mmCIF file of C-alpha atoms in Angstrom:
data_model
loop_
_atom_site.group_PDB
_atom_site.id
_atom_site.type_symbol
_atom_site.label_atom_id
_atom_site.label_comp_id
_atom_site.label_asym_id
_atom_site.label_seq_id
_atom_site.Cartn_x
_atom_site.Cartn_y
_atom_site.Cartn_z
ATOM 1 C CA MET A 1 17.041 101.427 134.743
ATOM 2 C CA ASP A 2 14.703 101.637 137.761
ATOM 3 C CA THR A 3 15.146 97.912 138.382
ATOM 4 C CA PHE A 4 18.945 98.070 138.075
ATOM 5 C CA PHE A 5 21.035 97.856 141.233
ATOM 6 C CA CYS A 6 24.791 98.311 140.808
ATOM 7 C CA ALA A 7 25.546 96.218 143.904
ATOM 8 C CA GLN A 8 23.667 93.256 142.433
ATOM 9 C CA GLN A 9 25.640 93.518 139.209
ATOM 10 C CA SER A 10 28.952 93.691 141.078
ATOM 11 C CA ARG A 11 28.108 90.520 142.983
ATOM 12 C CA GLN A 12 26.865 88.691 139.900
ATOM 13 C CA PHE A 13 30.087 89.446 138.011
ATOM 14 C CA GLY A 14 32.234 88.436 141.008
ATOM 15 C CA GLU A 15 34.010 91.785 141.313
ATOM 16 C CA ASP A 16 36.915 91.734 143.743
ATOM 17 C CA PRO A 17 36.419 94.780 146.020
ATOM 18 C CA ILE A 18 40.091 95.215 146.948
ATOM 19 C CA ALA A 19 41.884 98.530 146.224
ATOM 20 C CA ASN A 20 38.699 100.501 146.804
ATOM 21 C CA ALA A 21 39.271 102.043 150.236
ATOM 22 C CA GLY A 22 39.268 105.827 150.460
ATOM 23 C CA THR A 23 42.648 107.387 151.204
ATOM 24 C CA TRP A 24 41.677 110.518 153.112
ATOM 25 C CA GLN A 25 44.106 111.368 155.886
ATOM 26 C CA THR A 26 41.482 113.246 157.935
ATOM 27 C CA TYR A 27 37.811 112.359 158.363
ATOM 28 C CA VAL A 28 35.393 114.785 160.024
ATOM 29 C CA PHE A 29 32.101 113.168 161.065
ATOM 30 C CA VAL A 30 29.275 115.482 162.116
ATOM 31 C CA GLU A 31 26.028 114.347 163.732
ATOM 32 C CA CYS A 32 22.989 115.305 161.679
ATOM 33 C CA PRO A 33 19.580 113.586 161.491
ATOM 34 C CA THR A 34 18.532 111.862 158.285
ATOM 35 C CA PRO A 35 17.291 112.134 155.587
ATOM 36 C CA TRP A 36 20.200 113.703 153.734
ATOM 37 C CA PRO A 37 20.027 115.140 150.193
ATOM 38 C CA THR A 38 22.360 113.948 147.438
ATOM 39 C CA GLU A 39 25.022 116.392 148.644
ATOM 40 C CA ALA A 40 24.952 115.631 152.349
ATOM 41 C CA LEU A 41 26.310 118.985 153.525
ATOM 42 C CA ASN A 42 23.335 120.673 151.856
ATOM 43 C CA SER A 43 21.113 119.188 154.565
ATOM 44 C CA LYS A 44 18.880 121.815 156.158
ATOM 45 C CA PRO A 45 20.448 121.644 159.651
ATOM 46 C CA ILE A 46 23.971 122.208 158.275
ATOM 47 C CA PRO A 47 25.012 125.887 158.541
ATOM 48 C CA GLU A 48 26.761 127.740 155.744
ATOM 49 C CA ASN A 49 29.933 128.177 157.804
ATOM 50 C CA LEU A 50 30.507 124.406 157.777
ATOM 51 C CA ARG A 51 30.212 124.206 153.975
ATOM 52 C CA THR A 52 32.585 127.165 153.713
ATOM 53 C CA LEU A 53 35.093 125.483 156.023
ATOM 54 C CA ARG A 54 35.051 122.294 153.963
ATOM 55 C CA GLN A 55 35.732 124.249 150.782
ATOM 56 C CA GLU A 56 38.484 126.270 152.448
ATOM 57 C CA LEU A 57 40.244 123.206 153.843
ATOM 58 C CA GLN A 58 39.986 121.183 150.641
ATOM 59 C CA GLU A 59 41.583 123.982 148.637
ATOM 60 C CA ASN A 60 44.737 123.345 150.654
ATOM 61 C CA ASP A 61 44.365 119.648 151.478
ATOM 62 C CA ASP A 62 42.910 117.032 149.148
ATOM 63 C CA TYR A 63 43.089 114.442 151.902
ATOM 64 C CA ILE A 64 40.332 115.742 154.182
ATOM 65 C CA GLU A 65 36.617 115.046 153.895
ATOM 66 C CA PHE A 66 33.450 115.749 155.868
ATOM 67 C CA PHE A 67 30.650 113.257 156.470
ATOM 68 C CA LEU A 68 27.295 113.268 158.221
ATOM 69 C CA ILE A 69 26.464 110.527 160.721
ATOM 70 C CA TYR A 70 23.467 109.594 162.796
ATOM 71 C CA ASN A 71 22.344 107.060 165.357
ATOM 72 C CA GLU A 72 18.972 107.858 166.876
ATOM 73 C CA GLU A 73 19.838 105.870 170.021
ATOM 74 C CA ILE A 74 23.035 107.827 170.711
ATOM 75 C CA LYS A 75 22.069 111.351 169.619
ATOM 76 C CA ARG A 76 21.518 113.871 172.412
ATOM 77 C CA ASP A 77 18.841 116.504 171.954
ATOM 78 C CA ASP A 78 20.927 119.289 173.488
ATOM 79 C CA SER A 79 24.200 118.904 171.530
ATOM 80 C CA THR A 80 25.888 117.941 168.277
ATOM 81 C CA ARG A 81 28.779 115.505 168.319
ATOM 82 C CA VAL A 82 31.839 115.771 166.059
ATOM 83 C CA ILE A 83 34.277 112.881 165.632
ATOM 84 C CA ILE A 84 37.581 113.527 163.853
ATOM 85 C CA TYR A 85 39.863 110.705 162.773
ATOM 86 C CA ARG A 86 43.343 111.690 161.631
ATOM 87 C CA GLN A 87 45.863 109.279 160.179
ATOM 88 C CA GLU A 88 48.826 108.291 162.283
ATOM 89 C CA THR A 89 52.259 109.071 160.853
ATOM 90 C CA GLY A 90 55.185 106.691 160.436
ATOM 91 C CA PHE A 91 54.463 103.105 161.410
ATOM 92 C CA ALA A 92 50.703 103.165 161.849
ATOM 93 C CA GLN A 93 47.819 100.983 162.981
ATOM 94 C CA GLY A 94 45.188 103.434 161.815
ATOM 95 C CA TYR A 95 43.912 106.811 162.993
ATOM 96 C CA TYR A 96 43.954 109.063 166.026
ATOM 97 C CA GLN A 97 40.581 110.193 167.297
ATOM 98 C CA TYR A 98 39.396 113.528 168.656
ATOM 99 C CA GLU A 99 35.771 113.921 169.716
ATOM 100 C CA PHE A 100 33.803 116.857 171.063
ATOM 101 C CA SER A 101 30.238 118.157 171.345
ATOM 102 C CA VAL A 102 28.806 121.637 170.872
ATOM 103 C CA VAL A 103 25.482 123.037 172.001
ATOM 104 C CA ASN A 104 24.744 124.817 168.711
ATOM 105 C CA ILE A 105 25.560 123.256 165.348
ATOM 106 C CA ASP A 106 26.852 126.681 164.209
ATOM 107 C CA GLU A 107 29.777 126.062 166.563
ATOM 108 C CA VAL A 108 30.936 122.929 164.725
ATOM 109 C CA ALA A 109 32.925 124.802 162.044
ATOM 110 C CA PRO A 110 34.998 127.084 164.328
ATOM 111 C CA ALA A 111 35.667 124.289 166.826
ATOM 112 C CA THR A 112 36.737 121.907 164.040
ATOM 113 C CA LYS A 113 38.980 124.540 162.460
ATOM 114 C CA THR A 114 40.624 125.292 165.807
ATOM 115 C CA TYR A 115 41.497 121.630 166.253
ATOM 116 C CA LEU A 116 42.742 121.048 162.717
ATOM 117 C CA LEU A 117 45.010 124.113 162.787
ATOM 118 C CA ASP A 118 46.360 123.443 166.290
ATOM 119 C CA LYS A 119 49.991 122.366 165.953
ATOM 120 C CA SER A 120 49.863 120.765 169.417
ATOM 121 C CA ARG A 121 46.785 118.654 168.594
ATOM 122 C CA ASP A 122 48.713 115.412 169.151
ATOM 123 C CA ILE A 123 48.517 116.140 172.873
ATOM 124 C CA TYR A 124 44.781 115.473 172.940
ATOM 125 C CA SER A 125 44.471 113.120 169.979
ATOM 126 C CA LEU A 126 44.666 109.560 171.225
ATOM 127 C CA ARG A 127 44.165 106.039 169.946
ATOM 128 C CA PRO A 128 40.628 105.559 171.182
ATOM 129 C CA ALA A 129 39.163 102.706 173.202
ATOM 130 C CA THR A 130 35.907 103.266 171.290
ATOM 131 C CA ARG A 131 35.386 101.515 167.965
ATOM 132 C CA ASP A 132 33.175 103.271 165.417
ATOM 133 C CA ILE A 133 31.507 101.434 162.531
ATOM 134 C CA PHE A 134 30.232 103.808 159.841
ATOM 135 C CA ILE A 135 27.726 102.222 157.441
ATOM 136 C CA CYS A 136 26.696 104.076 154.303
ATOM 137 C CA THR A 137 22.909 104.515 154.213
ATOM 138 C CA HIS A 138 22.958 107.511 151.846
ATOM 139 C CA GLY A 139 20.084 106.389 149.642
ATOM 140 C CA SER A 140 19.596 109.761 147.925
ATOM 141 C CA ARG A 141 23.165 109.403 146.596
ATOM 142 C CA ASP A 142 22.677 105.832 145.379
ATOM 143 C CA LYS A 143 19.673 103.599 145.941
ATOM 144 C CA CYS A 144 21.853 100.564 146.747
ATOM 145 C CA CYS A 145 22.930 102.326 149.924
ATOM 146 C CA ALA A 146 19.255 102.523 150.921
ATOM 147 C CA LYS A 147 18.293 99.028 149.733
ATOM 148 C CA TYR A 148 21.261 97.294 151.383
ATOM 149 C CA GLY A 149 22.712 99.860 153.773
ATOM 150 C CA ASN A 150 19.640 100.657 155.868
ATOM 151 C CA PRO A 151 18.682 97.062 156.712
ATOM 152 C CA PHE A 152 22.288 96.211 157.507
ATOM 153 C CA TYR A 153 22.631 99.255 159.769
ATOM 154 C CA ARG A 154 19.723 97.955 161.843
ATOM 155 C CA LYS A 155 21.150 94.429 161.822
ATOM 156 C CA ALA A 156 24.611 95.686 162.818
ATOM 157 C CA LYS A 157 23.223 97.464 165.881
ATOM 158 C CA THR A 158 21.482 94.262 166.935
ATOM 159 C CA ILE A 159 24.654 92.206 166.485
ATOM 160 C CA VAL A 160 26.715 94.635 168.572
ATOM 161 C CA ASN A 161 24.079 94.601 171.330
ATOM 162 C CA ASP A 162 23.802 90.805 171.282
ATOM 163 C CA LEU A 163 27.591 90.510 171.598
ATOM 164 C CA SER A 164 27.589 93.036 174.491
ATOM 165 C CA LEU A 165 30.282 95.118 172.789
ATOM 166 C CA SER A 166 29.884 98.276 174.840
ATOM 167 C CA ASN A 167 32.911 99.917 173.213
ATOM 168 C CA VAL A 168 31.458 99.666 169.677
ATOM 169 C CA ARG A 169 29.219 102.327 168.166
ATOM 170 C CA VAL A 170 27.339 101.824 164.902
ATOM 171 C CA TRP A 171 26.442 104.849 162.773
ATOM 172 C CA GLN A 172 24.558 105.666 159.616
ATOM 173 C CA CYS A 173 26.958 107.599 157.401
ATOM 174 C CA SER A 174 26.770 109.699 154.264
ATOM 175 C CA HIS A 175 28.520 108.742 151.036
ATOM 176 C CA PHE A 176 32.141 107.556 151.221
ATOM 177 C CA GLY A 177 32.303 105.783 147.870
ATOM 178 C CA GLY A 178 31.668 102.227 146.767
ATOM 179 C CA HIS A 179 27.903 102.156 146.116
ATOM 180 C CA ARG A 180 28.277 98.874 144.274
ATOM 181 C CA PHE A 181 29.739 97.255 147.389
ATOM 182 C CA ALA A 182 26.687 97.979 149.537
ATOM 183 C CA PRO A 183 26.229 97.349 152.357
ATOM 184 C CA THR A 184 29.624 98.940 152.876
ATOM 185 C CA ALA A 185 31.296 100.180 156.060
ATOM 186 C CA ILE A 186 34.430 101.781 157.480
ATOM 187 C CA ASP A 187 35.825 100.423 160.743
ATOM 188 C CA PHE A 188 37.603 103.030 162.864
ATOM 189 C CA PRO A 189 40.124 103.608 164.386
ATOM 190 C CA SER A 190 41.776 101.148 161.995
ATOM 191 C CA GLY A 191 40.292 102.792 158.887
ATOM 192 C CA ARG A 192 39.611 99.512 157.103
ATOM 193 C CA TYR A 193 36.825 99.388 154.516
ATOM 194 C CA TYR A 194 34.444 96.468 154.011
ATOM 195 C CA ALA A 195 31.963 95.460 151.316
ATOM 196 C CA ARG A 196 28.842 93.261 151.064
ATOM 197 C CA LEU A 197 28.639 92.742 154.798
ATOM 198 C CA ASP A 198 26.264 90.249 156.372
ATOM 199 C CA GLU A 199 25.768 88.908 159.880
ATOM 200 C CA THR A 200 28.490 86.256 159.593
ATOM 201 C CA SER A 201 31.207 88.450 158.094
ATOM 202 C CA PHE A 202 30.432 91.390 160.384
ATOM 203 C CA THR A 203 30.586 89.190 163.486
ATOM 204 C CA SER A 204 33.983 87.826 162.407
ATOM 205 C CA ILE A 205 35.287 91.360 161.859
ATOM 206 C CA LEU A 206 34.036 92.532 165.254
ATOM 207 C CA LYS A 207 35.533 89.544 167.083
ATOM 208 C CA CYS A 208 38.616 89.045 164.857
ATOM 209 C CA THR A 209 37.868 85.347 164.661
ATOM 210 C CA GLY A 210 37.114 82.758 162.018
ATOM 211 C CA ASN A 211 38.480 81.739 158.654
ATOM 212 C CA LEU A 212 39.717 84.758 156.708
ATOM 213 C CA ASP A 213 38.771 83.481 153.251
ATOM 214 C CA PHE A 214 35.617 85.608 153.354
ATOM 215 C CA LEU A 215 37.784 88.738 153.011
ATOM 216 C CA LYS A 216 38.322 87.862 149.344
ATOM 217 C CA ASN A 217 34.770 89.076 148.711
ATOM 218 C CA VAL A 218 34.427 91.575 151.558
ATOM 219 C CA TYR A 219 37.666 93.529 152.048
ATOM 220 C CA ARG A 220 37.909 96.859 150.185
ATOM 221 C CA GLY A 221 41.280 97.778 151.683
ATOM 222 C CA TRP A 222 43.053 99.748 154.381
ATOM 223 C CA GLY A 223 42.638 103.515 154.037
ATOM 224 C CA ILE A 224 46.098 104.402 155.348
ATOM 225 C CA LEU A 225 47.651 102.858 152.229
ATOM 226 C CA PRO A 226 47.689 103.837 148.537
ATOM 227 C CA MET A 227 45.159 101.818 146.582
ATOM 228 C CA THR A 228 47.625 99.453 144.911
ATOM 229 C CA ALA A 229 49.325 98.829 148.268
ATOM 230 C CA GLN A 230 45.941 97.762 149.623
ATOM 231 C CA VAL A 231 46.168 94.708 147.378
ATOM 232 C CA LEU A 232 49.467 93.625 148.912
ATOM 233 C CA GLU A 233 48.224 94.331 152.427
ATOM 234 C CA ARG A 234 45.356 91.869 151.956
ATOM 235 C CA GLU A 235 47.894 89.207 150.985
ATOM 236 C CA MET A 236 49.658 89.842 154.285
ATOM 237 C CA ILE A 237 46.388 89.360 156.161
ATOM 238 C CA PHE A 238 46.042 85.937 154.553
ATOM 239 C CA ARG A 239 49.635 85.059 155.498
ATOM 240 C CA TYR A 240 49.610 86.313 159.092
ATOM 241 C CA GLY A 241 45.948 85.924 160.023
ATOM 242 C CA TRP A 242 44.070 88.081 162.474
ATOM 243 C CA GLU A 243 47.368 88.831 164.240
ATOM 244 C CA TRP A 244 48.188 91.148 161.295
ATOM 245 C CA PHE A 245 45.524 93.575 162.529
ATOM 246 C CA LYS A 246 47.792 94.298 165.517
ATOM 247 C CA TYR A 247 50.800 95.179 163.338
ATOM 248 C CA LYS A 248 52.071 98.690 162.678
ATOM 249 C CA VAL A 249 52.758 99.319 159.014
ATOM 250 C CA ALA A 250 54.567 101.826 156.819
ATOM 251 C CA CYS A 251 54.446 101.897 153.022
ATOM 252 C CA ARG A 252 56.743 102.872 150.192
ATOM 253 C CA VAL A 253 55.905 102.818 146.493
ATOM 254 C CA ILE A 254 59.233 101.797 144.974
ATOM 255 C CA ASN A 255 58.191 102.070 141.356
ATOM 256 C CA GLN A 256 54.951 102.660 139.500
ATOM 257 C CA SER A 257 53.884 103.020 135.889
ATOM 258 C CA ASP A 258 52.056 106.196 134.910
ATOM 259 C CA ASN A 259 48.773 104.328 134.452
ATOM 260 C CA GLU A 260 49.305 102.325 137.674
ATOM 261 C CA GLU A 261 49.013 99.050 135.778
ATOM 262 C CA PHE A 262 52.236 98.093 137.562
ATOM 263 C CA SER A 263 53.396 99.025 141.060
ATOM 264 C CA ARG A 264 56.355 97.768 143.065
ATOM 265 C CA ILE A 265 55.288 98.110 146.705
ATOM 266 C CA GLU A 266 57.168 97.754 149.970
ATOM 267 C CA LEU A 267 55.401 97.335 153.295
ATOM 268 C CA SER A 268 57.519 97.531 156.430
ATOM 269 C CA PHE A 269 55.868 96.282 159.583
ATOM 270 C CA ILE A 270 56.338 95.869 163.312
ATOM 271 C CA ASN A 271 54.559 93.011 165.068
ATOM 272 C CA PRO A 272 53.424 93.059 168.733
ATOM 273 C CA ASP A 273 56.753 91.509 169.752
ATOM 274 C CA SER A 274 58.554 94.497 168.201
ATOM 275 C CA ASN A 275 60.096 92.360 165.456
ATOM 276 C CA LEU A 276 60.793 94.396 162.319
ATOM 277 C CA MET A 277 60.215 92.970 158.868
ATOM 278 C CA SER A 278 59.321 94.078 155.370
ATOM 279 C CA VAL A 279 57.727 92.676 152.245
ATOM 280 C CA GLU A 280 58.118 93.657 148.600
ATOM 281 C CA ALA A 281 55.886 92.650 145.744
ATOM 282 C CA ASP A 282 54.567 93.696 142.363
ATOM 283 C CA VAL A 283 50.903 94.631 142.153
ATOM 284 C CA VAL A 284 49.673 94.390 138.576
ATOM 285 C CA ILE A 285 46.392 94.622 136.726
ATOM 286 C CA ASP A 286 45.073 91.193 135.812
ATOM 287 C CA ASP A 287 43.784 91.789 132.290
ATOM 288 C CA SER A 288 42.086 88.391 132.228
ATOM 289 C CA LYS A 289 39.753 89.518 135.040
ATOM 290 C CA THR A 290 38.917 93.067 133.889
ATOM 291 C CA LEU A 291 35.166 93.672 134.133
ATOM 292 C CA ASN A 292 32.677 95.884 132.315
ATOM 293 C CA LEU A 293 30.398 97.338 134.991
ATOM 294 C CA ILE A 294 28.033 100.250 135.543
ATOM 295 C CA GLY A 295 29.555 102.038 138.522
ATOM 296 C CA HIS A 296 26.380 103.348 140.159
ATOM 297 C CA CYS A 297 22.632 102.882 139.987
ATOM 298 C CA GLY A 298 22.098 106.066 137.996
ATOM 299 C CA GLY A 299 24.739 105.189 135.430
ATOM 300 C CA GLU A 300 23.967 104.433 131.810
ATOM 301 C CA LYS A 301 27.291 103.287 130.375
ATOM 302 C CA ALA A 302 29.458 100.422 131.551
ATOM 303 C CA GLU A 303 33.090 101.153 132.339
ATOM 304 C CA LEU A 304 36.164 98.963 132.548
ATOM 305 C CA VAL A 305 36.913 97.939 136.136
ATOM 306 C CA SER A 306 40.433 96.688 136.766
ATOM 307 C CA GLN A 307 41.199 93.724 139.008
ATOM 308 C CA PHE A 308 44.623 93.187 140.546
ATOM 309 C CA ARG A 309 46.977 90.394 141.446
ATOM 310 C CA VAL A 310 50.221 90.142 143.450
ATOM 311 C CA GLU A 311 53.421 88.794 141.907
ATOM 312 C CA ASN A 312 57.053 88.301 142.969
ATOM 313 C CA LEU A 313 56.353 88.581 146.689
ATOM 314 C CA SER A 314 59.343 88.354 149.002
ATOM 315 C CA ILE A 315 59.446 88.832 152.769
ATOM 316 C CA ASN A 316 62.614 90.321 154.239
ATOM 317 C CA THR A 317 63.653 90.012 157.883
ATOM 318 C CA LYS A 318 65.703 93.207 157.704
ATOM 319 C CA LEU A 319 63.735 96.459 157.985
ATOM 320 C CA ILE A 320 64.056 98.937 155.138
ATOM 321 C CA HIS A 321 62.867 102.354 156.322
ATOM 322 C CA CYS A 322 60.028 103.989 154.447
#
């Protein structure tokens, strides 16, 4: 299987990447030079207290995860940067950001814990002016992330520089799922996930311009929403265009089968003019499009991969609270 690349197979079979965004409510990104081992937090520079903190927090909260990031052009020799993104509550556009630096990497764990346990943290957590693009280059986890992620990381930095986007930072990032969608990225503060990025699609995403049809093959979903709701949210992008990215959204799962083959989803949303609306629809598995794919480069057995469709969509002008 040395010549097998899961991302190539996914493209060849025409897999729809939607409903594959991670749903963590809190992301903790820690600067650490590459290379990273398969388990990123086992990297030599990472102290034991940070691994202990991750374990401690995840025992009480399944919706928090730690990642390593690196950009050799941004990294300072005398400090380690930590970027925390935490999901907004209620009607949301994405995530709040809190960022700090410490002189010694041993200080990352206590400083992070202090922030996460601070009940007044909203005071210093703001919607940031900075936009962070995290690209998975974790090749020791899956070779597709090296084969496709590393070249795209370099290309992405060039694109951002050529467009003079001084508020955009591009980072290498450890594993956040979706090897077979490499090169894959998360765009913060929105928390939207993208797959199979190239120069054209990435430029459109950065500038919020162009025909949106490309998202059918590129959009993994919006991380603030449950996975089945991500399918409906993409339909709303196609209906409202780039303007949708300015909307604030809340979600309610009205009904769902145990196996999630059927979900009745409601999205309530507020546009920039403060108009309140909602949409309801059924998100169902499309059995005619189910695929048999190997999920990662090291896999040996193919697995069924469900594809979804939206049915019975209706947009309501009256807001129904989530």
